[in-house]
Every structure is written in C-alpha cells, then in structure tokens.
mmCIF file of C-alpha atoms and ligand atoms in Angstrom:
data_model
loop_
_atom_site.group_PDB
_atom_site.id
_atom_site.type_symbol
_atom_site.label_atom_id
_atom_site.label_comp_id
_atom_site.label_asym_id
_atom_site.label_seq_id
_atom_site.Cartn_x
_atom_site.Cartn_y
_atom_site.Cartn_z
ATOM 1 C CA MET A 45 16.869 15.770 27.577
ATOM 2 C CA GLU A 46 16.395 19.202 26.077
ATOM 3 C CA HIS A 47 18.201 22.251 27.351
ATOM 4 C CA PRO A 48 18.180 25.796 26.137
ATOM 5 C CA GLU A 49 21.836 26.250 26.967
ATOM 6 C CA GLY A 50 24.969 24.445 25.910
ATOM 7 C CA SER A 51 26.688 21.844 28.008
ATOM 8 C CA THR A 52 30.174 21.943 29.486
ATOM 9 C CA ALA A 53 32.546 19.015 29.734
ATOM 10 C CA ALA A 54 31.293 16.453 32.226
ATOM 11 C CA PRO A 55 33.987 15.933 34.863
ATOM 12 C CA SER A 56 34.663 12.574 36.418
ATOM 13 C CA ALA A 57 33.093 12.119 39.859
ATOM 14 C CA GLY A 58 34.227 8.836 41.278
ATOM 15 C CA SER A 59 32.492 5.813 39.858
ATOM 16 C CA THR A 60 29.471 7.656 38.540
ATOM 17 C CA GLU A 61 28.882 9.930 35.621
ATOM 18 C CA LEU A 62 27.937 13.475 36.511
ATOM 19 C CA LEU A 63 26.044 15.317 33.835
ATOM 20 C CA VAL A 64 26.700 19.017 34.095
ATOM 21 C CA LEU A 65 25.225 21.672 31.905
ATOM 22 C CA ALA A 66 25.573 25.430 31.960
ATOM 23 C CA PRO A 67 26.860 27.181 35.118
ATOM 24 C CA PRO A 68 24.711 29.702 36.987
ATOM 25 C CA PRO A 69 24.386 32.968 35.103
ATOM 26 C CA PRO A 70 26.059 36.063 36.592
ATOM 27 C CA ARG A 71 23.462 38.155 38.438
ATOM 28 C CA GLY A 72 25.540 40.918 39.926
ATOM 29 C CA GLU A 73 28.478 40.812 42.282
ATOM 30 C CA THR A 74 26.484 40.507 45.482
ATOM 31 C CA HIS A 75 24.044 37.861 44.310
ATOM 32 C CA LYS A 76 24.717 34.398 45.698
ATOM 33 C CA PRO A 77 23.656 31.695 43.233
ATOM 34 C CA ILE A 78 20.425 29.908 44.160
ATOM 35 C CA LEU A 79 20.502 26.202 43.378
ATOM 36 C CA ALA A 80 17.446 23.979 43.752
ATOM 37 C CA LEU A 81 17.276 20.228 44.276
ATOM 38 C CA VAL A 82 14.481 18.281 42.632
ATOM 39 C CA GLY A 83 13.945 14.623 41.928
ATOM 40 C CA PRO A 84 11.650 11.725 42.617
ATOM 41 C CA LEU A 85 10.455 10.835 46.089
ATOM 42 C CA GLY A 86 13.291 9.576 48.275
ATOM 43 C CA ALA A 87 16.006 10.192 45.673
ATOM 44 C CA GLY A 88 18.196 11.858 48.276
ATOM 45 C CA LYS A 89 17.503 15.574 47.878
ATOM 46 C CA SER A 90 17.929 16.287 51.590
ATOM 47 C CA THR A 91 21.045 14.137 51.710
ATOM 48 C CA ALA A 92 22.472 16.037 48.744
ATOM 49 C CA ALA A 93 21.528 19.313 50.461
ATOM 50 C CA GLU A 94 23.719 18.306 53.410
ATOM 51 C CA CYS A 95 26.603 17.755 50.983
ATOM 52 C CA PHE A 96 26.143 21.303 49.678
ATOM 53 C CA ALA A 97 25.875 22.683 53.224
ATOM 54 C CA ARG A 98 29.290 21.194 54.038
ATOM 55 C CA ARG A 99 30.704 23.374 51.275
ATOM 56 C CA GLY A 100 29.148 26.655 52.335
ATOM 57 C CA GLY A 101 25.603 26.386 51.058
ATOM 58 C CA ALA A 102 22.597 27.628 53.028
ATOM 59 C CA ILE A 103 19.915 24.944 53.055
ATOM 60 C CA ILE A 104 16.332 26.034 52.661
ATOM 61 C CA ASP A 105 14.153 23.058 53.536
ATOM 62 C CA GLY A 106 10.727 23.085 51.894
ATOM 63 C CA ASP A 107 9.393 20.171 53.949
ATOM 64 C CA ALA A 108 10.360 21.959 57.173
ATOM 65 C CA LEU A 109 8.571 25.096 55.992
ATOM 66 C CA GLY A 110 5.500 22.970 55.254
ATOM 67 C CA HIS A 111 5.608 21.675 58.817
ATOM 68 C CA GLU A 112 6.042 25.225 60.080
ATOM 69 C CA ALA A 113 2.980 26.253 58.053
ATOM 70 C CA LEU A 114 0.862 23.640 59.813
ATOM 71 C CA ARG A 115 1.901 25.107 63.184
ATOM 72 C CA GLN A 116 0.547 28.557 62.297
ATOM 73 C CA PRO A 117 -2.637 29.010 64.336
ATOM 74 C CA ALA A 118 -4.853 30.115 61.433
ATOM 75 C CA ILE A 119 -3.695 27.318 59.140
ATOM 76 C CA ARG A 120 -3.893 24.745 61.920
ATOM 77 C CA ALA A 121 -7.457 25.803 62.718
ATOM 78 C CA ALA A 122 -8.464 25.597 59.051
ATOM 79 C CA VAL A 123 -6.957 22.110 58.767
ATOM 80 C CA ILE A 124 -8.836 20.900 61.844
ATOM 81 C CA GLN A 125 -12.058 22.490 60.632
ATOM 82 C CA ARG A 126 -11.826 20.676 57.295
ATOM 83 C CA TRP A 127 -10.353 17.303 58.243
ATOM 84 C CA GLY A 128 -11.467 16.940 61.847
ATOM 85 C CA SER A 129 -10.038 17.051 65.345
ATOM 86 C CA ASP A 130 -9.032 13.375 65.106
ATOM 87 C CA LEU A 131 -5.876 14.752 63.496
ATOM 88 C CA VAL A 132 -4.861 16.400 66.773
ATOM 89 C CA ARG A 133 -2.469 14.232 68.769
ATOM 90 C CA PRO A 134 -2.391 14.180 72.579
ATOM 91 C CA ASP A 135 0.525 16.650 72.587
ATOM 92 C CA GLY A 136 -1.532 19.103 70.515
ATOM 93 C CA SER A 137 0.436 18.699 67.289
ATOM 94 C CA LEU A 138 -1.160 17.593 64.034
ATOM 95 C CA ASP A 139 -0.784 13.993 62.919
ATOM 96 C CA ARG A 140 0.882 14.755 59.606
ATOM 97 C CA ARG A 141 1.135 11.154 58.531
ATOM 98 C CA ALA A 142 -2.636 10.714 58.948
ATOM 99 C CA LEU A 143 -3.247 13.938 57.038
ATOM 100 C CA GLY A 144 -0.903 12.633 54.356
ATOM 101 C CA ARG A 145 -2.948 9.441 54.000
ATOM 102 C CA ILE A 146 -6.011 11.598 53.330
ATOM 103 C CA VAL A 147 -4.532 14.122 50.928
ATOM 104 C CA PHE A 148 -2.313 11.777 48.922
ATOM 105 C CA ALA A 149 -5.283 9.503 48.249
ATOM 106 C CA ASP A 150 -7.362 12.252 46.637
ATOM 107 C CA PRO A 151 -6.109 15.151 44.472
ATOM 108 C CA ALA A 152 -9.021 17.366 45.546
ATOM 109 C CA GLN A 153 -8.058 16.993 49.201
ATOM 110 C CA ARG A 154 -4.418 17.646 48.376
ATOM 111 C CA ASN A 155 -5.328 20.761 46.420
ATOM 112 C CA ALA A 156 -7.300 22.005 49.420
ATOM 113 C CA LEU A 157 -4.318 21.525 51.728
ATOM 114 C CA GLU A 158 -1.947 23.117 49.228
ATOM 115 C CA GLN A 159 -4.191 26.169 48.954
ATOM 116 C CA LEU A 160 -3.933 26.549 52.716
ATOM 117 C CA VAL A 161 -0.181 26.148 53.041
ATOM 118 C CA PHE A 162 1.471 27.081 49.728
ATOM 119 C CA PRO A 163 1.217 30.884 50.167
ATOM 120 C CA TYR A 164 2.875 30.605 53.574
ATOM 121 C CA ILE A 165 5.615 28.281 52.303
ATOM 122 C CA GLU A 166 6.342 30.499 49.307
ATOM 123 C CA GLN A 167 6.623 33.603 51.476
ATOM 124 C CA ARG A 168 8.981 31.860 53.896
ATOM 125 C CA LEU A 169 11.088 30.540 51.000
ATOM 126 C CA ARG A 170 11.550 34.106 49.786
ATOM 127 C CA GLU A 171 12.381 35.322 53.304
ATOM 128 C CA GLN A 172 14.939 32.587 53.904
ATOM 129 C CA ILE A 173 16.555 33.133 50.511
ATOM 130 C CA ALA A 174 16.848 36.843 51.303
ATOM 131 C CA GLN A 175 18.339 36.061 54.738
ATOM 132 C CA ALA A 176 20.886 33.671 53.231
ATOM 133 C CA GLN A 177 21.852 36.263 50.631
ATOM 134 C CA GLN A 178 22.793 38.604 53.502
ATOM 135 C CA ASP A 179 24.461 35.998 55.710
ATOM 136 C CA PRO A 180 28.261 36.029 55.319
ATOM 137 C CA ARG A 181 28.512 32.373 56.396
ATOM 138 C CA PHE A 182 27.082 31.274 53.046
ATOM 139 C CA ARG A 183 28.426 31.485 49.511
ATOM 140 C CA PHE A 184 25.384 30.057 47.737
ATOM 141 C CA VAL A 185 21.842 28.933 48.510
ATOM 142 C CA VAL A 186 20.336 25.468 48.126
ATOM 143 C CA VAL A 187 16.573 25.096 48.021
ATOM 144 C CA ASP A 188 15.453 21.570 48.905
ATOM 145 C CA ALA A 189 11.782 21.554 47.974
ATOM 146 C CA ALA A 190 10.264 18.390 46.540
ATOM 147 C CA VAL A 191 7.414 20.221 44.802
ATOM 148 C CA LEU A 192 9.383 23.286 43.666
ATOM 149 C CA LEU A 193 8.505 22.801 39.998
ATOM 150 C CA GLU A 194 4.920 21.691 40.574
ATOM 151 C CA ALA A 195 4.287 24.745 42.753
ATOM 152 C CA GLY A 196 6.144 27.150 40.448
ATOM 153 C CA TRP A 197 8.576 28.215 43.183
ATOM 154 C CA ASN A 198 11.521 28.108 40.767
ATOM 155 C CA GLN A 199 11.192 31.749 39.671
ATOM 156 C CA GLU A 200 14.113 32.979 41.771
ATOM 157 C CA VAL A 201 16.240 29.882 41.233
ATOM 158 C CA ASP A 202 19.373 30.104 39.076
ATOM 159 C CA ARG A 203 20.043 26.400 38.558
ATOM 160 C CA ILE A 204 18.061 23.196 39.044
ATOM 161 C CA ILE A 205 19.811 19.976 40.048
ATOM 162 C CA TYR A 206 18.062 16.647 39.591
ATOM 163 C CA VAL A 207 18.891 13.987 42.172
ATOM 164 C CA ASP A 208 18.351 10.499 40.813
ATOM 165 C CA ALA A 209 18.282 6.991 42.264
ATOM 166 C CA PRO A 210 16.729 3.738 41.031
ATOM 167 C CA ALA A 211 13.135 3.182 42.175
ATOM 168 C CA PRO A 212 13.790 0.010 44.224
ATOM 169 C CA LEU A 213 16.601 1.736 46.119
ATOM 170 C CA ARG A 214 14.439 4.818 46.749
ATOM 171 C CA GLN A 215 11.633 2.631 48.059
ATOM 172 C CA ALA A 216 13.912 0.703 50.380
ATOM 173 C CA ARG A 217 15.424 3.932 51.717
ATOM 174 C CA LEU A 218 11.967 5.480 52.245
ATOM 175 C CA VAL A 219 10.672 2.441 54.101
ATOM 176 C CA GLN A 220 13.711 2.620 56.352
ATOM 177 C CA ARG A 221 13.536 6.410 56.821
ATOM 178 C CA SER A 222 9.791 6.930 57.238
ATOM 179 C CA GLY A 223 8.186 3.510 57.581
ATOM 180 C CA TRP A 224 5.838 4.373 54.732
ATOM 181 C CA THR A 225 3.802 1.582 53.142
ATOM 182 C CA GLN A 226 3.857 0.937 49.400
ATOM 183 C CA ALA A 227 0.469 2.692 49.178
ATOM 184 C CA GLU A 228 1.787 5.778 50.973
ATOM 185 C CA ILE A 229 4.805 5.915 48.674
ATOM 186 C CA ALA A 230 2.650 5.449 45.566
ATOM 187 C CA GLY A 231 0.214 8.159 46.686
ATOM 188 C CA ARG A 232 2.996 10.694 47.217
ATOM 189 C CA GLU A 233 4.663 9.780 43.922
ATOM 190 C CA ALA A 234 1.404 10.208 42.048
ATOM 191 C CA ALA A 235 1.068 13.706 43.502
ATOM 192 C CA GLN A 236 4.327 14.824 41.875
ATOM 193 C CA TRP A 237 5.439 15.387 38.311
ATOM 194 C CA PRO A 238 6.815 12.238 36.678
ATOM 195 C CA PRO A 239 10.593 11.945 37.162
ATOM 196 C CA GLU A 240 11.387 12.537 33.473
ATOM 197 C CA ARG A 241 9.517 15.852 33.510
ATOM 198 C CA LYS A 242 11.586 17.054 36.458
ATOM 199 C CA ARG A 243 14.769 15.782 34.875
ATOM 200 C CA ALA A 244 14.005 17.686 31.678
ATOM 201 C CA ALA A 245 13.963 20.936 33.677
ATOM 202 C CA ALA A 246 17.355 20.304 35.293
ATOM 203 C CA HIS A 247 20.778 21.759 34.537
ATOM 204 C CA ALA A 248 22.718 18.949 36.232
ATOM 205 C CA ILE A 249 22.108 15.444 37.540
ATOM 206 C CA LEU A 250 23.446 13.760 40.675
ATOM 207 C CA HIS A 251 23.326 9.957 40.661
ATOM 208 C CA ASN A 252 22.637 8.827 44.210
ATOM 209 C CA HIS A 253 22.927 5.062 43.898
ATOM 210 C CA GLY A 254 26.235 4.885 45.716
ATOM 211 C CA ASP A 255 27.202 5.788 49.244
ATOM 212 C CA ARG A 256 27.136 9.258 50.783
ATOM 213 C CA GLU A 257 30.816 9.800 50.012
ATOM 214 C CA ASP A 258 30.138 9.184 46.346
ATOM 215 C CA LEU A 259 27.333 11.751 46.449
ATOM 216 C CA GLN A 260 29.634 14.253 48.181
ATOM 217 C CA ARG A 261 32.245 13.734 45.455
ATOM 218 C CA GLN A 262 29.672 14.488 42.776
ATOM 219 C CA VAL A 263 28.542 17.614 44.635
ATOM 220 C CA ASP A 264 32.148 18.783 44.961
ATOM 221 C CA CYS A 265 32.693 18.172 41.272
ATOM 222 C CA LEU A 266 29.588 20.130 40.344
ATOM 223 C CA LEU A 267 30.541 23.045 42.580
ATOM 224 C CA GLN A 268 34.003 23.119 41.040
ATOM 225 C CA THR A 269 32.580 23.079 37.532
ATOM 226 C CA TRP A 270 30.244 25.927 38.380
ATOM 227 C CA GLY A 271 32.993 27.956 40.079
ATOM 228 C CA LEU A 272 31.322 27.662 43.474
ATOM 229 C CA SER A 273 33.860 25.567 45.334
ATOM 230 C CA ASN A 274 35.971 27.043 48.095
ATOM 231 C CA GLY A 275 39.272 25.735 46.874
ATOM 232 C CA GLY A 276 38.035 22.267 47.835
ATOM 233 C CA SER A 277 38.808 22.891 51.485
ATOM 234 C CA GLY A 278 35.242 22.450 52.698
ATOM 235 C CA SER A 279 36.090 24.831 55.490
ATOM 236 C CA THR A 280 32.965 26.950 55.285
ATOM 237 C CA SER A 281 30.028 26.799 57.667
ATOM 238 C CA ARG A 282 27.918 23.668 58.025
ATOM 239 C CA GLU A 283 25.071 25.568 59.638
ATOM 240 C CA PRO A 284 21.766 25.554 57.745
ATOM 241 C CA ALA A 285 19.975 28.875 57.341
ATOM 242 C CA SER A 286 18.076 29.612 60.510
ATOM 243 C CA SER A 287 14.324 30.031 60.297
HETATM 244 C C1 COD B 537 0.711 16.078 53.817
HETATM 245 C C2 COD B 537 1.715 16.379 54.925
HETATM 246 C C3 COD B 537 1.006 16.885 56.168
HETATM 247 C C4 COD B 537 2.450 15.065 55.258
HETATM 248 O O1 COD B 537 3.455 15.351 56.227
HETATM 249 P P1 COD B 537 4.678 14.309 56.418
HETATM 250 O O2 COD B 537 5.422 14.760 57.630
HETATM 251 O O3 COD B 537 4.144 12.915 56.413
HETATM 252 O O4 COD B 537 5.579 14.441 55.125
HETATM 253 P P2 COD B 537 6.625 15.610 54.763
HETATM 254 O O5 COD B 537 5.966 16.949 54.870
HETATM 255 O O6 COD B 537 7.875 15.439 55.538
HETATM 256 O O7 COD B 537 6.881 15.358 53.206
HETATM 257 C C5 COD B 537 7.662 14.241 52.809
HETATM 258 C C6 COD B 537 7.633 14.143 51.316
HETATM 259 O O8 COD B 537 6.297 13.980 50.840
HETATM 260 C C7 COD B 537 6.200 14.596 49.567
HETATM 261 N N1 COD B 537 5.197 15.682 49.599
HETATM 262 C C8 COD B 537 4.884 16.517 50.603
HETATM 263 N N2 COD B 537 3.949 17.394 50.208
HETATM 264 C C9 COD B 537 3.678 17.108 48.929
HETATM 265 C C10 COD B 537 2.803 17.660 47.956
HETATM 266 N N3 COD B 537 2.016 18.715 48.242
HETATM 267 N N4 COD B 537 2.783 17.111 46.728
HETATM 268 C C11 COD B 537 3.565 16.077 46.420
HETATM 269 N N5 COD B 537 4.409 15.498 47.294
HETATM 270 C C12 COD B 537 4.468 16.012 48.517
HETATM 271 C C13 COD B 537 7.571 15.205 49.281
HETATM 272 O O9 COD B 537 8.341 14.306 48.538
HETATM 273 C C14 COD B 537 8.146 15.381 50.659
HETATM 274 O O10 COD B 537 9.552 15.429 50.631
HETATM 275 C C15 COD B 537 2.787 17.427 54.451
HETATM 276 O O11 COD B 537 3.619 16.841 53.495
HETATM 277 C C16 COD B 537 2.155 18.675 53.868
HETATM 278 O O12 COD B 537 1.645 19.498 54.602
HETATM 279 N N6 COD B 537 2.228 18.820 52.513
HETATM 280 C C17 COD B 537 1.723 20.010 51.863
HETATM 281 C C18 COD B 537 2.778 21.078 51.876
HETATM 282 C C19 COD B 537 3.900 20.737 50.932
HETATM 283 O O13 COD B 537 3.704 20.636 49.712
HETATM 284 N N7 COD B 537 5.098 20.541 51.487
HETATM 285 C C20 COD B 537 6.270 20.226 50.722
HETATM 286 C C21 COD B 537 6.971 21.488 50.370
HETATM 287 S S1 COD B 537 8.452 21.145 49.482
HETATM 288 N N1 ATP B 538 23.797 7.729 49.272
HETATM 289 C C1 ATP B 538 23.054 7.290 50.297
HETATM 290 N N2 ATP B 538 23.458 6.220 51.015
HETATM 291 C C2 ATP B 538 22.711 5.748 52.032
HETATM 292 N N3 ATP B 538 21.515 6.272 52.413
HETATM 293 C C3 ATP B 538 21.081 7.332 51.729
HETATM 294 C C4 ATP B 538 21.818 7.896 50.644
HETATM 295 N N4 ATP B 538 21.115 8.939 50.158
HETATM 296 C C5 ATP B 538 20.002 9.039 50.899
HETATM 297 N N5 ATP B 538 19.982 8.075 51.845
HETATM 298 C C6 ATP B 538 18.911 7.861 52.835
HETATM 299 O O1 ATP B 538 17.723 7.627 52.090
HETATM 300 C C7 ATP B 538 16.615 8.265 52.712
HETATM 301 C C8 ATP B 538 15.982 9.236 51.692
HETATM 302 O O2 ATP B 538 16.895 10.275 51.455
HETATM 303 P P1 ATP B 538 16.432 11.787 51.558
HETATM 304 O O3 ATP B 538 15.600 11.999 52.767
HETATM 305 O O4 ATP B 538 17.648 12.636 51.384
HETATM 306 O O5 ATP B 538 15.522 11.847 50.246
HETATM 307 P P2 ATP B 538 14.593 13.020 49.724
HETATM 308 O O6 ATP B 538 14.710 13.023 48.239
HETATM 309 O O7 ATP B 538 14.946 14.288 50.418
HETATM 310 O O8 ATP B 538 13.157 12.490 50.199
HETATM 311 P P3 ATP B 538 11.705 13.210 50.058
HETATM 312 O O9 ATP B 538 11.243 13.007 48.643
HETATM 313 O O10 ATP B 538 10.838 12.509 51.037
HETATM 314 O O11 ATP B 538 11.917 14.653 50.356
HETATM 315 C C9 ATP B 538 17.148 8.963 53.953
HETATM 316 O O12 ATP B 538 16.943 8.116 55.077
HETATM 317 C C10 ATP B 538 18.647 9.094 53.671
HETATM 318 O O13 ATP B 538 19.431 9.110 54.843
#
C-alpha cells in the first residue's frame, strides 16, 4: 500500500491489527475533521459509522441522500420517463431494488442514473458537511458514501478509512441484511472500484471480521491516535446529522 505520508505506531485494538497512518492535517481551529468510510460492498461502513457517531461524529449517509434524490419530483419524473412506470409501487414510491437490477446489470444504464442523481447527492453532501461543522453536538464528521472515490466526492475529506471484511462474511451479511441474490451482489460489486484500489487511497484500515464491540474498539483506538477521542468517555451525542 502506498501512502504519501508517514505512518504512526499502530496501536493494539483488541484481537485485530489496526493499521493507522497519518492523522488529519490541521485546517484551522474551527474546522472539524472530515473522515470518510470506504470499502467493499457490505464491509460494514454504516456499522462503523455508528461506532463513530457514538463518539461524537456526525454521520452523513450517502445511500440515504441517494434515496432522497429519487424522491425529488424532477429526478423521479426523469427516472420514470426513462425506465418506465412499472417502477412505481402502489404507495407511489420507486421500487429501488428493481431499478438496481436494471442499472447494476448495465454500466450505460448506471451511468444514466448517476448523471441524474449525482449532482443532487454531491450538493446535499456539501450542505450536510457545512451543517455538521456548525453543530456544537459534533466534534468531527463521518461521510459514509460507498462510491465516494468513484464519484470524486473526496475533495473536502481530510482522511479516508477503509473498512475491510472477508468476502464470504460480507456476502453472508448482505444476504441477511438485504436479501440480495449472488447476481445482485456481483452486479453492485462490479460497479465499484476493486477493493485494493480503495484500500490504496486510505489512511487507516478497520478490520470488521469480529463482532461490533471489536469494531468499536478499533474505532476508539483510531480516534485516540488521531487526537479525536473525547477522553474515552463516549459521552457525546449519538444523533446523526439531520437532513
Ligand atoms: C440503484 C438504487 C436505486 C438501488 O437502491 P437500493 O435501495 O437497492 O440500494 P442502496 O441505495 O441502499 O445502495 C446499497 C449499496 O449499493 C451500492 N451502490 C449504490 N449505488 C451505487 C453506484 N452508483 N455504484 C456502485 N455501487 C452502488 C453501494 O454499496 C450501496 O451502499 C440506488 O442505489 C441508487 O439510486 N444508486 C445511485 C445513487 C448512488 O450512487 N448512491 C450511493 C451514494 S453513496
Ligand atoms: N461486526 C459485525 N458483526 C455483525 N454484523 C455486522 C457487523 N458489521 C456489519 N454487520 C452487519 O452486516 C451488514 C452489512 O453491514 P453495513 O450495512 O454496515 O455494510 P456497508 O458497508 O455499509 O454496506 P453497503 O456497501 O451496502 O453500503 C449489516 O446488516 C450489519 O448490521
């Protein structure tokens, strides 16, 4: 793994090794560090984000912003115009899983959807980051966006954290969480950068092959190493950033 900056000592985090490289750079006294979580499908980015939220981080959820984008009337209308009204469920919402089957089977279809929703998502990411910077409940910001690197949304981010888990474990967790078939998982994986390319862009790695407590320990260790822990008390807000 190549990094432009030097590494610090890797602290012990329970049973797993936590690789930690350079801490966030200083960006002025009022700037709250912006950390981003990347990693392969189902590695546990959202689960890791919850660990950071317990320690005073504002979560910015890229998937949720994507869902919000699809609820915008102009985007919704464009989606229905292109992919058909069969996508509209009886309650009026879009059948995202069906849309996913279409776009993750064909890069051209996925590009078309991304062109519709990416500008909206990027704008909302910026807005939510700005809100979290002003919100006294939070000491740092955590962007949980699976396609952050692919979409080039990492411009404002200070540090990238790669969440890792073995492929069989990720698959089992995804089947349990979302009921996705092997084909659905493979289609989504193929739409993302290969894991090693994401890992090469990261400043730290969390190994999520243990239980949630083990992941929390690694997060706490990382925050301590980067000077972002709150004395280890975990007494700061658990609230995610509001939309
Ligand atoms: C295709 C859609 C409708 C499927 O919705 P669905 O509810 O089934 O999945 P959800 O949005 O929760 O995404 C789940 C996971 O799929 C993967 N995924 C989603 N979008 C993409 C994408 N454009 N490229 C690669 N992987 C993706 C991510 O790992 C994500 O965590 C939806 O994912 C979508 O609108 N995607 C385009 C917008 C986007 O890129 N969102 C992610 C922003 S981080
Ligand atoms: N350490 C863990 N122990 C048990 N279950 C876990 C652990 N980490 C994650 N999970 C579960 O695995 C599933 C996938 O985790 P999560 O949703 O956090 O992954 P993700 O990387 O955000 O996924 P996606 O790529 O779809 O955004 C979830 O159901 C989550 O609750």
